[in-house]
């Protein structure tokens, strides 16, 4: 037992005392925070250009209100250094072109297209005469020509502005009062509520409106932290074992401790790192949640389950990586053999997106009881509403524990033989033979 | 009591017998040389002594105990080259290896300090292994094998790749350990080192014991049919003599294996060329090794398989 602890301690220190660990620790908050900050920054600062556009208006009445709206839009986004967004700048039509002459119109379109290519214009819009026809049967198509179709801010604004104006005109021509239209088309909102409960004194506790942070963000964060903790620790065992094998450290080690103790020590060391990692994240998030006044998001009972599932998860995947590492003779060999294990690990993560939408579905149930995804999915479901009945996490835990024991046992059989093998790496078939060998 | 007692041990990998019915007794306090070509069963034998592998038949005892973890704590092992974590600092690595043998840091530290001092490595105690030169790393590796004060020390090619100064430092350390009662098993391909250092020599070939005894015993078994000569003209001058069975050419002199009367041969040789040196000698360990392990025509056709 003592030797297992010594191996675990050394493994823990080796992993924690590296720059990679610190980088890994900071990476998630930095990447997530950085992504959000960048998006906010990009929205505010990147799009501050003048987008010049020409309107060929066959209806004759829509371009004026469109131009007015464009001016208002530009004004709202400010001027000069304090400018926060793009300006949409209308450019007058070439009045010499006869727009009712098809040939002239065709060459005018070409001329405008050339100006877009030359960056003189951003785009041009062609509004059909039918746009303001009150008796229109099919939806009139407004055409927007551009070289930059991925920029959707302009067409979105265009569509909304023109439709408001077109609808106003249609109602006007039908003799309907605008104010009445507004009043009659007020939308009804759907509020997602929690359930009504009874208080201790027998009175009814009013249901509260659910919020997206508690229903989606928090459960996903729990799952993601588990995934990240496993992902950034367990695979390291593979490299560690291969390094030890290639430099004959394994021989020295198994001359001092039994392969099984060595395997357990390594697994425990890495598990401790994973738990440490998860705790650091949770402390950070917990601190922030309390700071933001969302104390109800901090659930200590859930943490107990989390640690148990996380420990199993690291032991389960860690033993697979150890087994593969011991059976391979170099990193290249190992990389192809670790793909299936990576896939098993991803099952839980990828499945989580479907489970988030439908936590009671058959798929969610299945994934909660499938050995390698059980810890991830069950943890996710326990962090969600409705909380699954206790037998489900209990069964899930039983399956996870049984799988963990089986994997650690099988890995120890492979490890025992593999760690002393030099030269050619083993195949999966050979590894299965080693497991069966007495 | 013998430090190591191997009785009728066989170890198979599949159908291949890596070690076949080998018996060996290593007396306490001796330096025992293990020699043999690659793939002949040396490593397998050593691994069975270290309790990493278990024999299929026969029995291995270390200090009278059957393979057990308590016996394992008394055995220090130095693998050929490497065997060190590149990114671990020297002191932490030495502590770790010592702790794995059941020693406490408190007991280990004075031993570590003394050995680092002896090998002039004290300034490097907190440096990572990867910052050390090859010679320094090999000395650290040696310390790692003896830091737990083993009573049996197994060294696999301890001197390979060392410059003479470092090799001498290690050799002195090995001899000191022997003087203080440590039994040393020394596996090597360096025949002259084996001749100089070892009390007894064990050779395994194709899984079987082919030599076991003191150098004198082994040499007298192989007779006095070796003549060392230095003649004008070197090897070319030796051509055409029917008495010569084989020539081992060292450049400045040649060792001859011969049949017939050496005196008659000397006369014939003196008639042909100038003889500067003529000495009746015992065959060297090198010669004996080559005589045993010389591949036969049949061997050349199939590759040697199995673990080393």
XYZ file of C-alpha atoms in Angstrom:
746
model
C 0.000 0.000 0.000
C 2.826 2.299 0.945
C 4.532 1.740 -2.401
C 1.314 2.514 -4.274
C 1.192 5.805 -2.431
C 4.835 6.578 -3.293
C 4.202 5.917 -6.983
C 0.999 7.981 -6.862
C 2.789 10.850 -5.151
C 5.581 10.876 -7.716
C 3.117 10.666 -10.593
C 1.071 13.515 -9.123
C 4.092 15.772 -8.647
C 5.429 14.959 -12.095
C 2.154 16.012 -13.670
C 1.427 19.026 -11.504
C 4.929 20.464 -11.542
C 4.977 20.979 -15.291
C 4.266 24.045 -17.331
C 1.790 21.992 -19.328
C -0.360 21.548 -16.244
C -0.475 25.259 -15.498
C -1.208 26.017 -19.116
C -3.938 23.375 -19.136
C -5.392 24.782 -15.955
C -5.593 28.280 -17.335
C -6.469 27.247 -20.835
C -10.174 26.646 -20.372
C -10.993 29.935 -18.658
C -8.734 31.753 -21.088
C -10.221 30.133 -24.171
C -13.815 30.523 -23.016
C -13.318 34.008 -21.675
C -11.216 34.968 -24.671
C -13.848 33.716 -27.113
C -16.596 35.710 -25.423
C -14.464 38.830 -25.116
C -13.404 38.558 -28.721
C -16.974 38.253 -29.939
C -18.052 41.278 -27.946
C -15.055 43.216 -29.175
C -15.516 42.109 -32.758
C -19.161 43.118 -32.771
C -18.379 46.528 -31.394
C -15.224 47.315 -33.261
C -14.648 45.293 -36.354
C -17.700 46.369 -38.342
C -17.275 50.153 -38.589
C -17.211 50.619 -42.341
C -19.360 52.671 -44.668
C -21.412 50.295 -46.790
C -22.526 52.193 -49.894
C -25.490 50.852 -51.774
C -27.611 51.746 -54.794
C -31.336 51.046 -55.004
C -33.091 50.403 -58.308
C -36.630 51.042 -57.178
C -39.267 49.911 -59.707
C -42.011 50.667 -57.154
C -40.890 54.290 -57.067
C -42.000 54.798 -53.472
C -39.855 52.516 -51.278
C -36.404 54.011 -51.749
C -37.198 57.288 -49.947
C -38.277 55.695 -46.642
C -35.384 53.172 -47.029
C -32.886 56.017 -47.334
C -34.371 57.781 -44.325
C -34.094 54.605 -42.310
C -30.477 54.134 -43.465
C -29.642 57.639 -42.252
C -31.243 56.940 -38.897
C -29.324 53.636 -38.641
C -26.020 55.366 -39.387
C -26.698 58.178 -36.961
C -27.464 55.656 -34.192
C -24.023 54.103 -34.652
C -22.291 57.449 -34.050
C -19.482 59.281 -35.737
C -15.702 59.289 -35.665
C -13.860 57.687 -32.765
C -17.021 56.951 -30.787
C -18.593 55.125 -33.691
C -19.886 51.693 -32.661
C -21.126 50.165 -35.894
C -21.406 50.371 -39.673
C -23.008 53.139 -41.688
C -25.342 52.217 -44.535
C -24.850 54.975 -47.111
C -27.338 55.248 -49.976
C -25.847 56.327 -53.308
C -28.232 57.980 -55.823
C -29.080 56.188 -59.076
C -27.619 57.213 -62.386
C -30.611 59.218 -63.647
C -29.550 58.949 -67.286
C -30.423 55.230 -67.384
C -33.879 54.361 -68.609
C -34.909 51.773 -66.015
C -37.920 50.579 -68.042
C -35.716 49.559 -70.942
C -34.675 45.950 -70.377
C -31.421 46.247 -72.340
C -30.396 49.466 -70.615
C -31.275 47.948 -67.230
C -29.163 44.906 -68.015
C -26.090 46.944 -68.812
C -26.755 49.163 -65.769
C -26.703 46.019 -63.533
C -23.376 45.067 -65.082
C -22.057 48.579 -64.502
C -23.103 48.440 -60.827
C -21.539 44.977 -60.465
C -18.277 46.359 -61.802
C -18.418 49.178 -59.289
C -18.872 46.595 -56.503
C -15.833 44.719 -57.792
C -13.892 47.963 -57.788
C -14.945 48.438 -54.121
C -16.758 51.651 -55.060
C -20.037 50.109 -53.872
C -20.883 47.425 -51.328
C -24.055 46.223 -53.036
C -27.189 47.171 -54.911
C -30.814 46.389 -54.372
C -33.555 45.939 -56.928
C -37.105 46.361 -55.693
C -39.850 45.076 -58.036
C -42.963 47.143 -58.736
C -45.044 44.327 -57.262
C -43.590 45.044 -53.844
C -46.252 47.602 -53.077
C -49.086 45.917 -54.985
C -51.868 45.451 -52.384
C -53.364 42.521 -54.312
C -50.153 40.545 -54.558
C -50.615 36.748 -54.632
C -47.040 35.527 -54.376
C -44.393 37.091 -52.199
C -42.483 39.700 -54.202
C -38.745 39.059 -54.446
C -36.396 41.894 -53.622
C -32.978 41.247 -55.073
C -29.825 42.177 -53.284
C -26.580 41.926 -55.265
C -23.292 41.678 -53.422
C -19.806 40.322 -53.514
C -19.881 39.605 -49.784
C -22.830 37.277 -49.209
C -21.604 36.222 -45.761
C -22.167 39.735 -44.391
C -25.757 39.414 -43.219
C -26.206 42.621 -41.288
C -27.159 44.656 -44.320
C -29.670 42.228 -45.891
C -31.215 41.629 -42.458
C -31.693 45.353 -41.950
C -32.889 45.723 -45.532
C -35.477 43.006 -45.259
C -36.862 44.296 -41.996
C -36.987 47.947 -43.049
C -38.599 47.248 -46.420
C -41.154 44.844 -44.946
C -42.223 47.334 -42.292
C -42.759 49.931 -44.989
C -44.493 47.502 -47.378
C -46.852 46.235 -44.659
C -47.675 49.803 -43.635
C -48.549 50.636 -47.197
C -50.671 47.512 -47.641
C -52.660 48.235 -44.495
C -53.060 51.877 -45.583
C -54.383 50.930 -48.980
C -56.804 48.505 -47.312
C -57.965 51.390 -45.089
C -56.783 49.870 -41.832
C -55.509 52.167 -39.101
C -51.821 51.633 -38.272
C -52.389 52.080 -34.541
C -55.048 49.406 -34.604
C -52.696 47.053 -36.433
C -50.011 47.551 -33.807
C -52.495 47.004 -31.007
C -53.934 43.884 -32.594
C -50.624 42.284 -33.385
C -49.082 42.381 -29.902
C -47.444 38.985 -29.420
C -47.989 36.617 -26.535
C -44.859 35.345 -24.747
C -44.377 31.792 -23.468
C -42.759 31.721 -20.051
C -41.048 28.466 -18.997
C -41.901 27.936 -15.338
C -40.683 25.485 -12.723
C -43.210 23.476 -10.718
C -45.504 24.627 -7.952
C -44.536 23.280 -4.525
C -46.084 23.214 -1.109
C -44.450 25.170 1.700
C -43.906 23.763 5.185
C -46.987 25.625 6.478
C -49.168 24.036 3.802
C -49.511 27.121 1.626
C -48.480 26.968 -1.979
C -45.101 28.192 -3.129
C -45.426 30.022 -6.413
C -43.526 28.549 -9.302
C -40.569 30.564 -10.550
C -39.663 31.264 -14.071
C -36.756 29.036 -15.136
C -33.627 30.714 -16.305
C -31.302 29.515 -19.049
C -28.225 29.578 -16.832
C -29.670 27.066 -14.386
C -31.288 24.887 -17.051
C -28.595 24.756 -19.742
C -25.383 26.524 -18.832
C -24.800 25.072 -15.369
C -25.442 21.386 -16.271
C -23.307 21.688 -19.364
C -20.533 23.312 -17.325
C -20.606 20.344 -14.937
C -20.297 17.912 -17.841
C -17.645 19.974 -19.544
C -15.485 20.213 -16.432
C -15.691 16.447 -16.012
C -14.775 15.900 -19.652
C -11.929 18.391 -19.473
C -10.546 16.927 -16.254
C -10.499 13.415 -17.700
C -9.264 14.534 -21.091
C -6.339 16.502 -19.765
C -5.107 13.813 -17.371
C -5.874 10.218 -18.408
C -4.216 10.321 -21.869
C -0.980 11.522 -20.242
C -0.552 8.045 -18.768
C -0.033 6.713 -22.259
C 2.961 8.953 -22.909
C 4.317 8.381 -19.426
C 4.301 4.602 -19.814
C 5.826 4.712 -23.271
C 8.589 6.993 -22.021
C 9.271 4.627 -19.155
C 9.320 1.673 -21.494
C 11.589 3.296 -24.045
C 14.096 4.426 -21.426
C 13.995 1.125 -19.505
C 12.633 2.834 -16.430
C 9.873 0.219 -16.339
C 12.448 -2.479 -15.628
C 13.803 -0.553 -12.672
C 10.280 0.100 -11.405
C 8.992 -3.459 -11.651
C 12.184 -4.620 -9.974
C 11.016 -2.580 -6.985
C 7.209 -2.761 -7.020
C 4.816 -5.286 -8.487
C 3.303 -4.238 -11.823
C -0.143 -4.123 -10.227
C 0.992 -1.726 -7.493
C 2.734 0.351 -10.121
C -0.439 0.507 -12.207
C -2.584 1.460 -9.228
C -0.086 4.081 -8.089
C -0.058 5.685 -11.503
C -3.860 5.637 -11.724
C -4.281 7.164 -8.260
C -1.710 9.859 -8.990
C -3.471 10.896 -12.154
C -6.881 10.694 -10.485
C -5.687 13.106 -7.825
C -4.596 15.516 -10.541
C -8.002 15.275 -12.241
C -9.855 15.907 -8.984
C -7.594 18.846 -8.219
C -8.240 20.261 -11.665
C -12.016 19.921 -11.302
C -11.982 21.442 -7.832
C -10.031 24.452 -9.028
C -12.603 25.057 -11.762
C -15.534 24.549 -9.428
C -14.070 26.846 -6.792
C -13.626 29.496 -9.467
C -17.154 29.089 -10.780
C -18.622 28.771 -7.285
C -16.891 31.943 -6.178
C -18.224 33.742 -9.217
C -21.741 32.367 -8.695
C -21.805 33.583 -5.088
C -20.297 36.904 -6.128
C -23.061 37.241 -8.735
C -25.677 36.386 -6.107
C -26.583 33.028 -7.649
C -25.906 30.926 -4.560
C -28.643 28.446 -5.565
C -26.356 27.242 -8.379
C -23.845 25.904 -5.853
C -24.955 22.380 -4.924
C -22.623 20.565 -2.520
C -24.529 17.243 -2.747
C -23.967 17.171 -6.476
C -20.243 17.622 -5.883
C -20.117 14.329 -3.973
C -21.562 12.477 -6.960
C -19.304 14.397 -9.254
C -16.122 13.369 -7.439
C -17.162 9.696 -7.362
C -18.035 9.678 -11.059
C -14.893 11.598 -11.941
C -12.668 9.192 -10.006
C -14.265 6.215 -11.768
C -13.958 7.934 -15.099
C -10.251 8.642 -14.719
C -9.569 5.121 -13.442
C -11.558 3.612 -16.304
C -9.976 5.608 -19.125
C -6.613 5.827 -17.396
C -6.362 2.049 -17.212
C -7.168 1.797 -20.920
C -4.427 4.289 -21.754
C -1.976 2.497 -19.467
C -2.756 -0.829 -21.093
C -2.256 0.578 -24.573
C 0.885 2.456 -23.570
C 2.406 -0.680 -22.091
C 1.580 -2.691 -25.198
C 3.133 -0.199 -27.626
C 6.775 0.450 -28.214
C 6.590 4.008 -29.494
C 4.282 7.005 -29.607
C 3.386 6.449 -33.250
C 2.104 2.948 -32.539
C 0.123 4.220 -29.622
C -1.562 7.048 -31.452
C -3.491 4.774 -33.767
C -4.375 2.410 -30.939
C -5.701 5.172 -28.724
C -8.270 6.319 -31.305
C -10.937 3.828 -30.178
C -10.480 4.898 -26.558
C -10.788 8.543 -27.548
C -13.979 7.679 -29.393
C -15.400 5.967 -26.308
C -14.585 9.089 -24.352
C -16.273 11.308 -26.924
C -19.523 9.282 -26.818
C -20.474 10.933 -23.546
C -19.508 14.397 -24.683
C -21.215 14.300 -28.065
C -24.273 12.568 -26.614
C -24.631 15.350 -24.063
C -25.998 17.813 -26.634
C -28.959 15.565 -27.385
C -29.439 14.808 -23.690
C -29.533 18.513 -22.827
C -32.564 18.934 -25.135
C -34.363 15.809 -23.975
C -33.087 14.569 -20.623
C -35.857 11.962 -20.345
C -35.497 10.458 -23.803
C -34.594 6.841 -24.439
C -31.265 7.987 -25.820
C -30.508 9.791 -22.559
C -31.457 6.688 -20.575
C -29.330 4.473 -22.785
C -26.288 6.713 -22.554
C -26.722 6.955 -18.772
C -26.276 3.218 -18.511
C -23.695 2.670 -21.248
C -20.465 2.012 -19.332
C -18.103 4.580 -20.809
C -20.655 7.385 -21.194
C -22.544 6.726 -17.941
C -20.471 8.974 -15.672
C -20.690 11.926 -18.072
C -24.372 11.643 -18.988
C -25.647 10.751 -15.535
C -23.756 13.697 -14.084
C -25.289 15.966 -16.704
C -28.801 14.694 -15.990
C -28.349 15.049 -12.256
C -27.426 18.678 -12.755
C -30.594 19.194 -14.851
C -34.313 19.346 -14.113
C -36.087 17.037 -13.556
C -33.582 15.243 -11.360
C -33.647 11.534 -12.266
C -35.076 9.208 -9.583
C -32.366 7.917 -7.236
C -32.342 4.391 -8.668
C -31.018 5.772 -11.928
C -27.818 7.391 -10.637
C -27.411 4.391 -8.328
C -27.622 1.946 -11.233
C -25.426 4.158 -13.333
C -22.841 4.271 -10.565
C -23.003 0.489 -10.119
C -22.394 -0.009 -13.846
C -19.567 2.515 -13.795
C -17.923 0.911 -10.751
C -18.190 -2.582 -12.229
C -16.729 -1.385 -15.537
C -13.947 0.459 -13.738
C -12.959 -2.623 -11.748
C -13.085 -4.764 -14.879
C -10.993 -2.307 -16.898
C -8.401 -1.865 -14.163
C -8.148 -5.635 -13.813
C -7.802 -6.191 -17.563
C -5.303 -3.360 -17.822
C -3.194 -4.850 -15.048
C -3.021 -8.133 -17.000
C -1.878 -6.355 -20.137
C 0.426 -4.016 -18.257
C 2.179 -6.905 -16.486
C 3.284 -8.440 -19.778
C 3.513 -5.342 -21.947
C 5.633 -3.160 -19.744
C 8.649 -5.456 -20.139
C 8.216 -6.067 -23.857
C 10.720 -4.427 -26.109
C 10.636 -4.175 -29.867
C 7.407 -4.727 -31.733
C 4.177 -3.399 -30.255
C 1.282 -5.728 -29.550
C -1.990 -5.956 -31.462
C -5.413 -5.856 -29.821
C -5.684 -9.621 -30.357
C -2.452 -10.184 -28.454
C -3.615 -7.913 -25.668
C -6.782 -9.983 -25.306
C -4.621 -13.119 -25.147
C -2.597 -11.558 -22.332
C -5.774 -10.788 -20.413
C -6.886 -14.390 -20.701
C -3.488 -15.935 -19.954
C -3.170 -17.250 -16.442
C 24.580 -19.190 2.200
C 24.528 -18.386 -1.476
C 23.265 -14.973 -2.465
C 21.504 -16.437 -5.492
C 20.605 -20.069 -5.949
C 19.196 -21.071 -9.310
C 18.234 -24.732 -9.564
C 17.183 -26.414 -12.786
C 15.342 -23.355 -13.986
C 13.498 -23.286 -17.301
C 11.635 -20.319 -18.730
C 9.688 -20.548 -21.960
C 8.121 -17.853 -24.120
C 5.571 -19.779 -26.115
C 7.433 -22.801 -27.382
C 10.821 -21.127 -27.228
C 12.936 -21.965 -24.170
C 14.785 -18.748 -23.336
C 16.425 -20.438 -20.364
C 16.708 -24.214 -20.368
C 17.448 -26.201 -17.208
C 20.038 -23.785 -15.843
C 21.549 -24.110 -12.382
C 23.831 -21.573 -10.788
C 24.999 -20.619 -7.339
C 26.302 -17.114 -6.697
C 28.263 -16.954 -3.421
C 27.686 -14.020 -1.127
C 30.183 -11.196 -1.484
C 31.419 -12.205 -4.933
C 31.436 -10.460 -8.269
C 29.853 -12.794 -10.775
C 30.178 -12.024 -14.468
C 27.260 -12.967 -16.721
C 28.300 -13.232 -20.352
C 26.632 -14.503 -23.489
C 25.602 -13.274 -26.926
C 22.492 -11.136 -27.357
C 19.323 -13.194 -27.163
C 20.981 -16.083 -25.340
C 18.933 -15.807 -22.133
C 20.987 -13.425 -19.977
C 18.237 -10.856 -19.479
C 15.657 -13.558 -18.823
C 17.911 -15.060 -16.142
C 18.454 -11.659 -14.561
C 14.746 -10.904 -14.637
C 14.012 -14.143 -12.845
C 16.564 -13.216 -10.174
C 14.846 -9.862 -9.804
C 11.471 -11.557 -9.508
C 10.131 -9.748 -12.558
C 9.608 -13.092 -14.306
C 8.721 -16.371 -12.681
C 10.374 -19.601 -13.882
C 8.178 -22.239 -15.522
C 10.186 -24.971 -13.845
C 12.875 -25.052 -11.200
C 13.448 -22.525 -8.489
C 15.216 -19.241 -7.852
C 16.078 -18.105 -4.357
C 17.713 -14.844 -3.359
C 19.347 -14.945 0.091
C 17.502 -18.160 0.784
C 14.104 -16.593 0.117
C 11.821 -17.533 -2.712
C 10.757 -14.769 -5.004
C 8.987 -12.321 -2.773
C 8.775 -8.594 -2.493
C 10.918 -8.610 0.654
C 13.783 -10.205 -1.261
C 13.219 -7.690 -4.037
C 13.990 -4.822 -1.674
C 17.510 -6.192 -1.199
C 18.275 -6.151 -4.916
C 19.569 -3.092 -6.732
C 19.380 -3.008 -10.512
C 21.198 -0.882 -13.057
C 19.779 -1.366 -16.556
C 21.912 -0.853 -19.605
C 22.032 2.932 -20.264
C 19.074 5.219 -19.574
C 16.581 4.069 -16.962
C 16.086 7.628 -15.736
C 13.263 10.143 -16.000
C 14.676 12.876 -18.201
C 12.665 15.683 -16.655
C 13.034 14.739 -12.994
C 15.588 16.540 -10.819
C 18.463 14.333 -9.647
C 17.651 14.337 -5.942
C 13.945 13.716 -6.413
C 14.689 10.795 -8.701
C 17.143 9.222 -6.252
C 14.667 9.626 -3.393
C 11.901 8.097 -5.489
C 13.931 5.037 -6.459
C 15.028 4.595 -2.842
C 11.483 4.978 -1.514
C 10.283 2.341 -3.937
C 12.701 -0.031 -2.187
C 10.987 0.738 1.102
C 13.414 3.297 2.501
C 12.383 6.589 4.082
C 13.578 9.945 2.815
C 15.281 10.522 6.161
C 17.418 7.395 5.733
C 18.041 8.071 2.062
C 19.237 11.659 2.162
C 22.618 11.059 3.890
C 23.341 8.197 1.462
C 22.349 10.318 -1.532
C 24.501 13.224 -0.347
C 27.521 11.014 0.229
C 27.334 9.432 -3.218
C 26.678 12.734 -4.992
C 29.710 14.132 -3.223
C 31.840 11.135 -4.159
C 30.941 11.472 -7.830
C 31.248 15.290 -7.725
C 27.571 15.668 -8.589
C 26.503 17.780 -5.611
C 26.086 20.982 -7.670
C 23.733 19.040 -9.969
C 21.450 17.708 -7.236
C 18.536 19.954 -8.194
C 19.117 19.919 -11.947
C 16.981 17.823 -14.232
C 18.503 14.647 -15.636
C 18.249 15.990 -19.193
C 20.739 18.745 -18.256
C 23.406 16.172 -17.352
C 26.127 14.805 -19.607
C 26.005 11.119 -20.470
C 28.752 10.289 -17.986
C 27.023 12.185 -15.188
C 23.677 10.586 -15.974
C 25.254 7.155 -15.856
C 26.724 7.921 -12.440
C 23.312 9.116 -11.224
C 21.876 5.898 -12.540
C 24.469 3.931 -10.633
C 23.599 5.802 -7.440
C 19.911 5.093 -8.059
C 20.697 1.373 -8.055
C 22.602 1.442 -4.755
C 20.859 4.214 -2.850
C 18.755 1.666 -0.959
C 21.945 -0.160 0.125
C 21.067 -3.436 -1.604
C 22.868 -6.597 -0.592
C 22.697 -7.844 -4.170
C 23.499 -5.487 -7.009
C 22.787 -6.368 -10.624
C 24.653 -4.281 -13.173
C 23.882 -4.484 -16.876
C 26.783 -3.098 -18.940
C 27.706 -0.474 -16.362
C 30.790 0.789 -18.187
C 29.553 0.980 -21.755
C 30.125 4.386 -23.303
C 32.010 5.813 -20.321
C 35.317 7.617 -20.639
C 38.231 6.054 -18.697
C 37.970 8.523 -15.805
C 34.282 7.860 -15.228
C 34.736 4.131 -15.839
C 37.432 4.042 -13.142
C 35.224 5.979 -10.716
C 32.440 3.439 -11.206
C 34.812 0.468 -11.029
C 36.227 1.714 -7.718
C 32.708 2.153 -6.398
C 31.824 -1.410 -7.413
C 34.933 -2.791 -5.707
C 34.177 -0.755 -2.560
C 30.697 -2.212 -2.452
C 32.117 -5.726 -2.799
C 34.500 -5.038 0.073
C 31.560 -3.985 2.224
C 29.878 -7.315 1.511
C 27.600 -6.576 -1.456
C 27.178 -9.404 -3.933
C 27.460 -8.160 -7.491
C 26.126 -9.708 -10.676
C 27.689 -8.031 -13.615
C 26.355 -8.637 -17.099
C 28.644 -7.518 -19.882
C 29.931 -7.913 -23.405
C 33.276 -6.438 -22.375
C 35.373 -9.568 -21.948
C 38.460 -7.841 -20.603
C 36.384 -6.081 -17.918
C 34.905 -9.440 -16.967
C 38.377 -10.980 -16.778
C 39.688 -8.178 -14.592
C 36.756 -7.684 -12.213
C 34.892 -10.929 -11.801
C 35.588 -13.674 -9.289
C 33.549 -16.111 -11.278
C 32.081 -16.137 -14.740
C 28.847 -17.615 -16.008
C 28.115 -17.889 -19.683
C 24.742 -18.737 -21.129
C 24.282 -19.623 -24.787
C 21.025 -20.555 -26.491
C 19.380 -20.828 -23.082
C 21.924 -23.226 -21.650
C 24.788 -22.815 -19.266
C 28.041 -23.306 -21.143
C 30.584 -21.830 -18.715
C 30.620 -21.486 -14.944
C 33.693 -21.081 -12.773
C 36.691 -18.942 -12.030
C 38.663 -17.581 -14.949
C 41.474 -20.069 -14.207
C 39.128 -23.019 -14.189
C 37.551 -21.960 -17.436
C 40.852 -21.300 -19.145
C 42.386 -24.604 -18.081
C 39.326 -26.397 -19.454
C 40.068 -24.822 -22.786
C 43.685 -26.021 -22.757
C 46.976 -24.387 -23.525
C 46.708 -24.478 -27.270
C 46.988 -20.733 -27.682
C 50.156 -18.990 -28.793
C 50.586 -15.238 -28.857
C 53.095 -14.103 -31.501
C 54.487 -10.875 -32.887
C 56.330 -11.380 -36.162
C 57.635 -9.196 -38.945
C 55.025 -9.140 -41.664
C 52.122 -9.591 -39.250
C 49.273 -11.801 -40.180
C 50.409 -12.311 -43.794
C 53.578 -13.999 -42.565
C 51.473 -16.611 -40.791
C 49.816 -17.897 -43.938
C 50.539 -21.414 -45.092
C 51.177 -23.092 -41.734
C 49.073 -26.238 -41.397
C 49.518 -26.202 -37.592
C 47.429 -23.032 -37.260
C 43.721 -23.703 -36.764
C 42.664 -20.073 -36.422
C 44.120 -16.609 -36.051
C 42.745 -13.827 -33.864
C 44.429 -10.739 -35.235
C 44.945 -7.850 -32.786
C 47.073 -5.860 -35.239
C 50.211 -5.580 -33.141
C 50.091 -9.247 -32.212
C 48.130 -12.347 -33.155
C 46.673 -15.063 -30.989
C 46.876 -18.448 -32.697
C 44.982 -21.578 -31.904
C 47.151 -24.405 -33.036
C 47.607 -28.118 -33.033
C 50.892 -29.976 -32.888
C 54.145 -29.201 -31.086
C 54.657 -25.486 -30.355
C 58.456 -25.798 -30.356
C 58.529 -27.342 -33.823
C 56.196 -24.606 -34.991
C 58.465 -21.918 -33.535
C 61.420 -23.272 -35.491
C 59.469 -23.318 -38.738
C 58.206 -19.804 -38.058
C 61.715 -18.461 -37.308
C 62.903 -19.807 -40.642
C 60.245 -17.863 -42.485
C 60.277 -14.510 -40.659
C 61.671 -12.637 -37.679
C 59.913 -13.596 -34.444
C 59.738 -10.716 -31.955
C 57.459 -12.352 -29.424
C 56.345 -15.939 -28.856
C 54.330 -16.874 -25.801
C 52.440 -20.002 -24.842
C 49.316 -18.681 -23.221
C 45.859 -19.560 -22.023
C 43.011 -18.668 -24.314
C 41.452 -15.296 -23.432
C 37.824 -15.107 -22.351
C 37.230 -13.378 -25.631
C 38.553 -16.405 -27.559
C 36.567 -18.827 -25.472
C 33.403 -16.747 -25.993
C 33.970 -16.687 -29.733
C 34.697 -20.412 -29.879
C 31.402 -21.154 -28.175
C 29.236 -18.575 -29.843
C 30.737 -18.692 -33.336
C 27.659 -19.004 -35.521
C 27.507 -22.248 -37.435
C 26.488 -22.338 -41.060
C 23.074 -23.527 -39.958
C 22.621 -20.597 -37.567
C 23.295 -18.095 -40.301
C 20.247 -19.302 -42.200
C 17.696 -18.446 -39.511
C 17.552 -15.365 -37.361
C 17.841 -15.743 -33.602
C 14.411 -15.176 -32.150
C 13.154 -14.513 -28.687
C 13.388 -11.899 -25.995
C 16.583 -10.281 -24.865
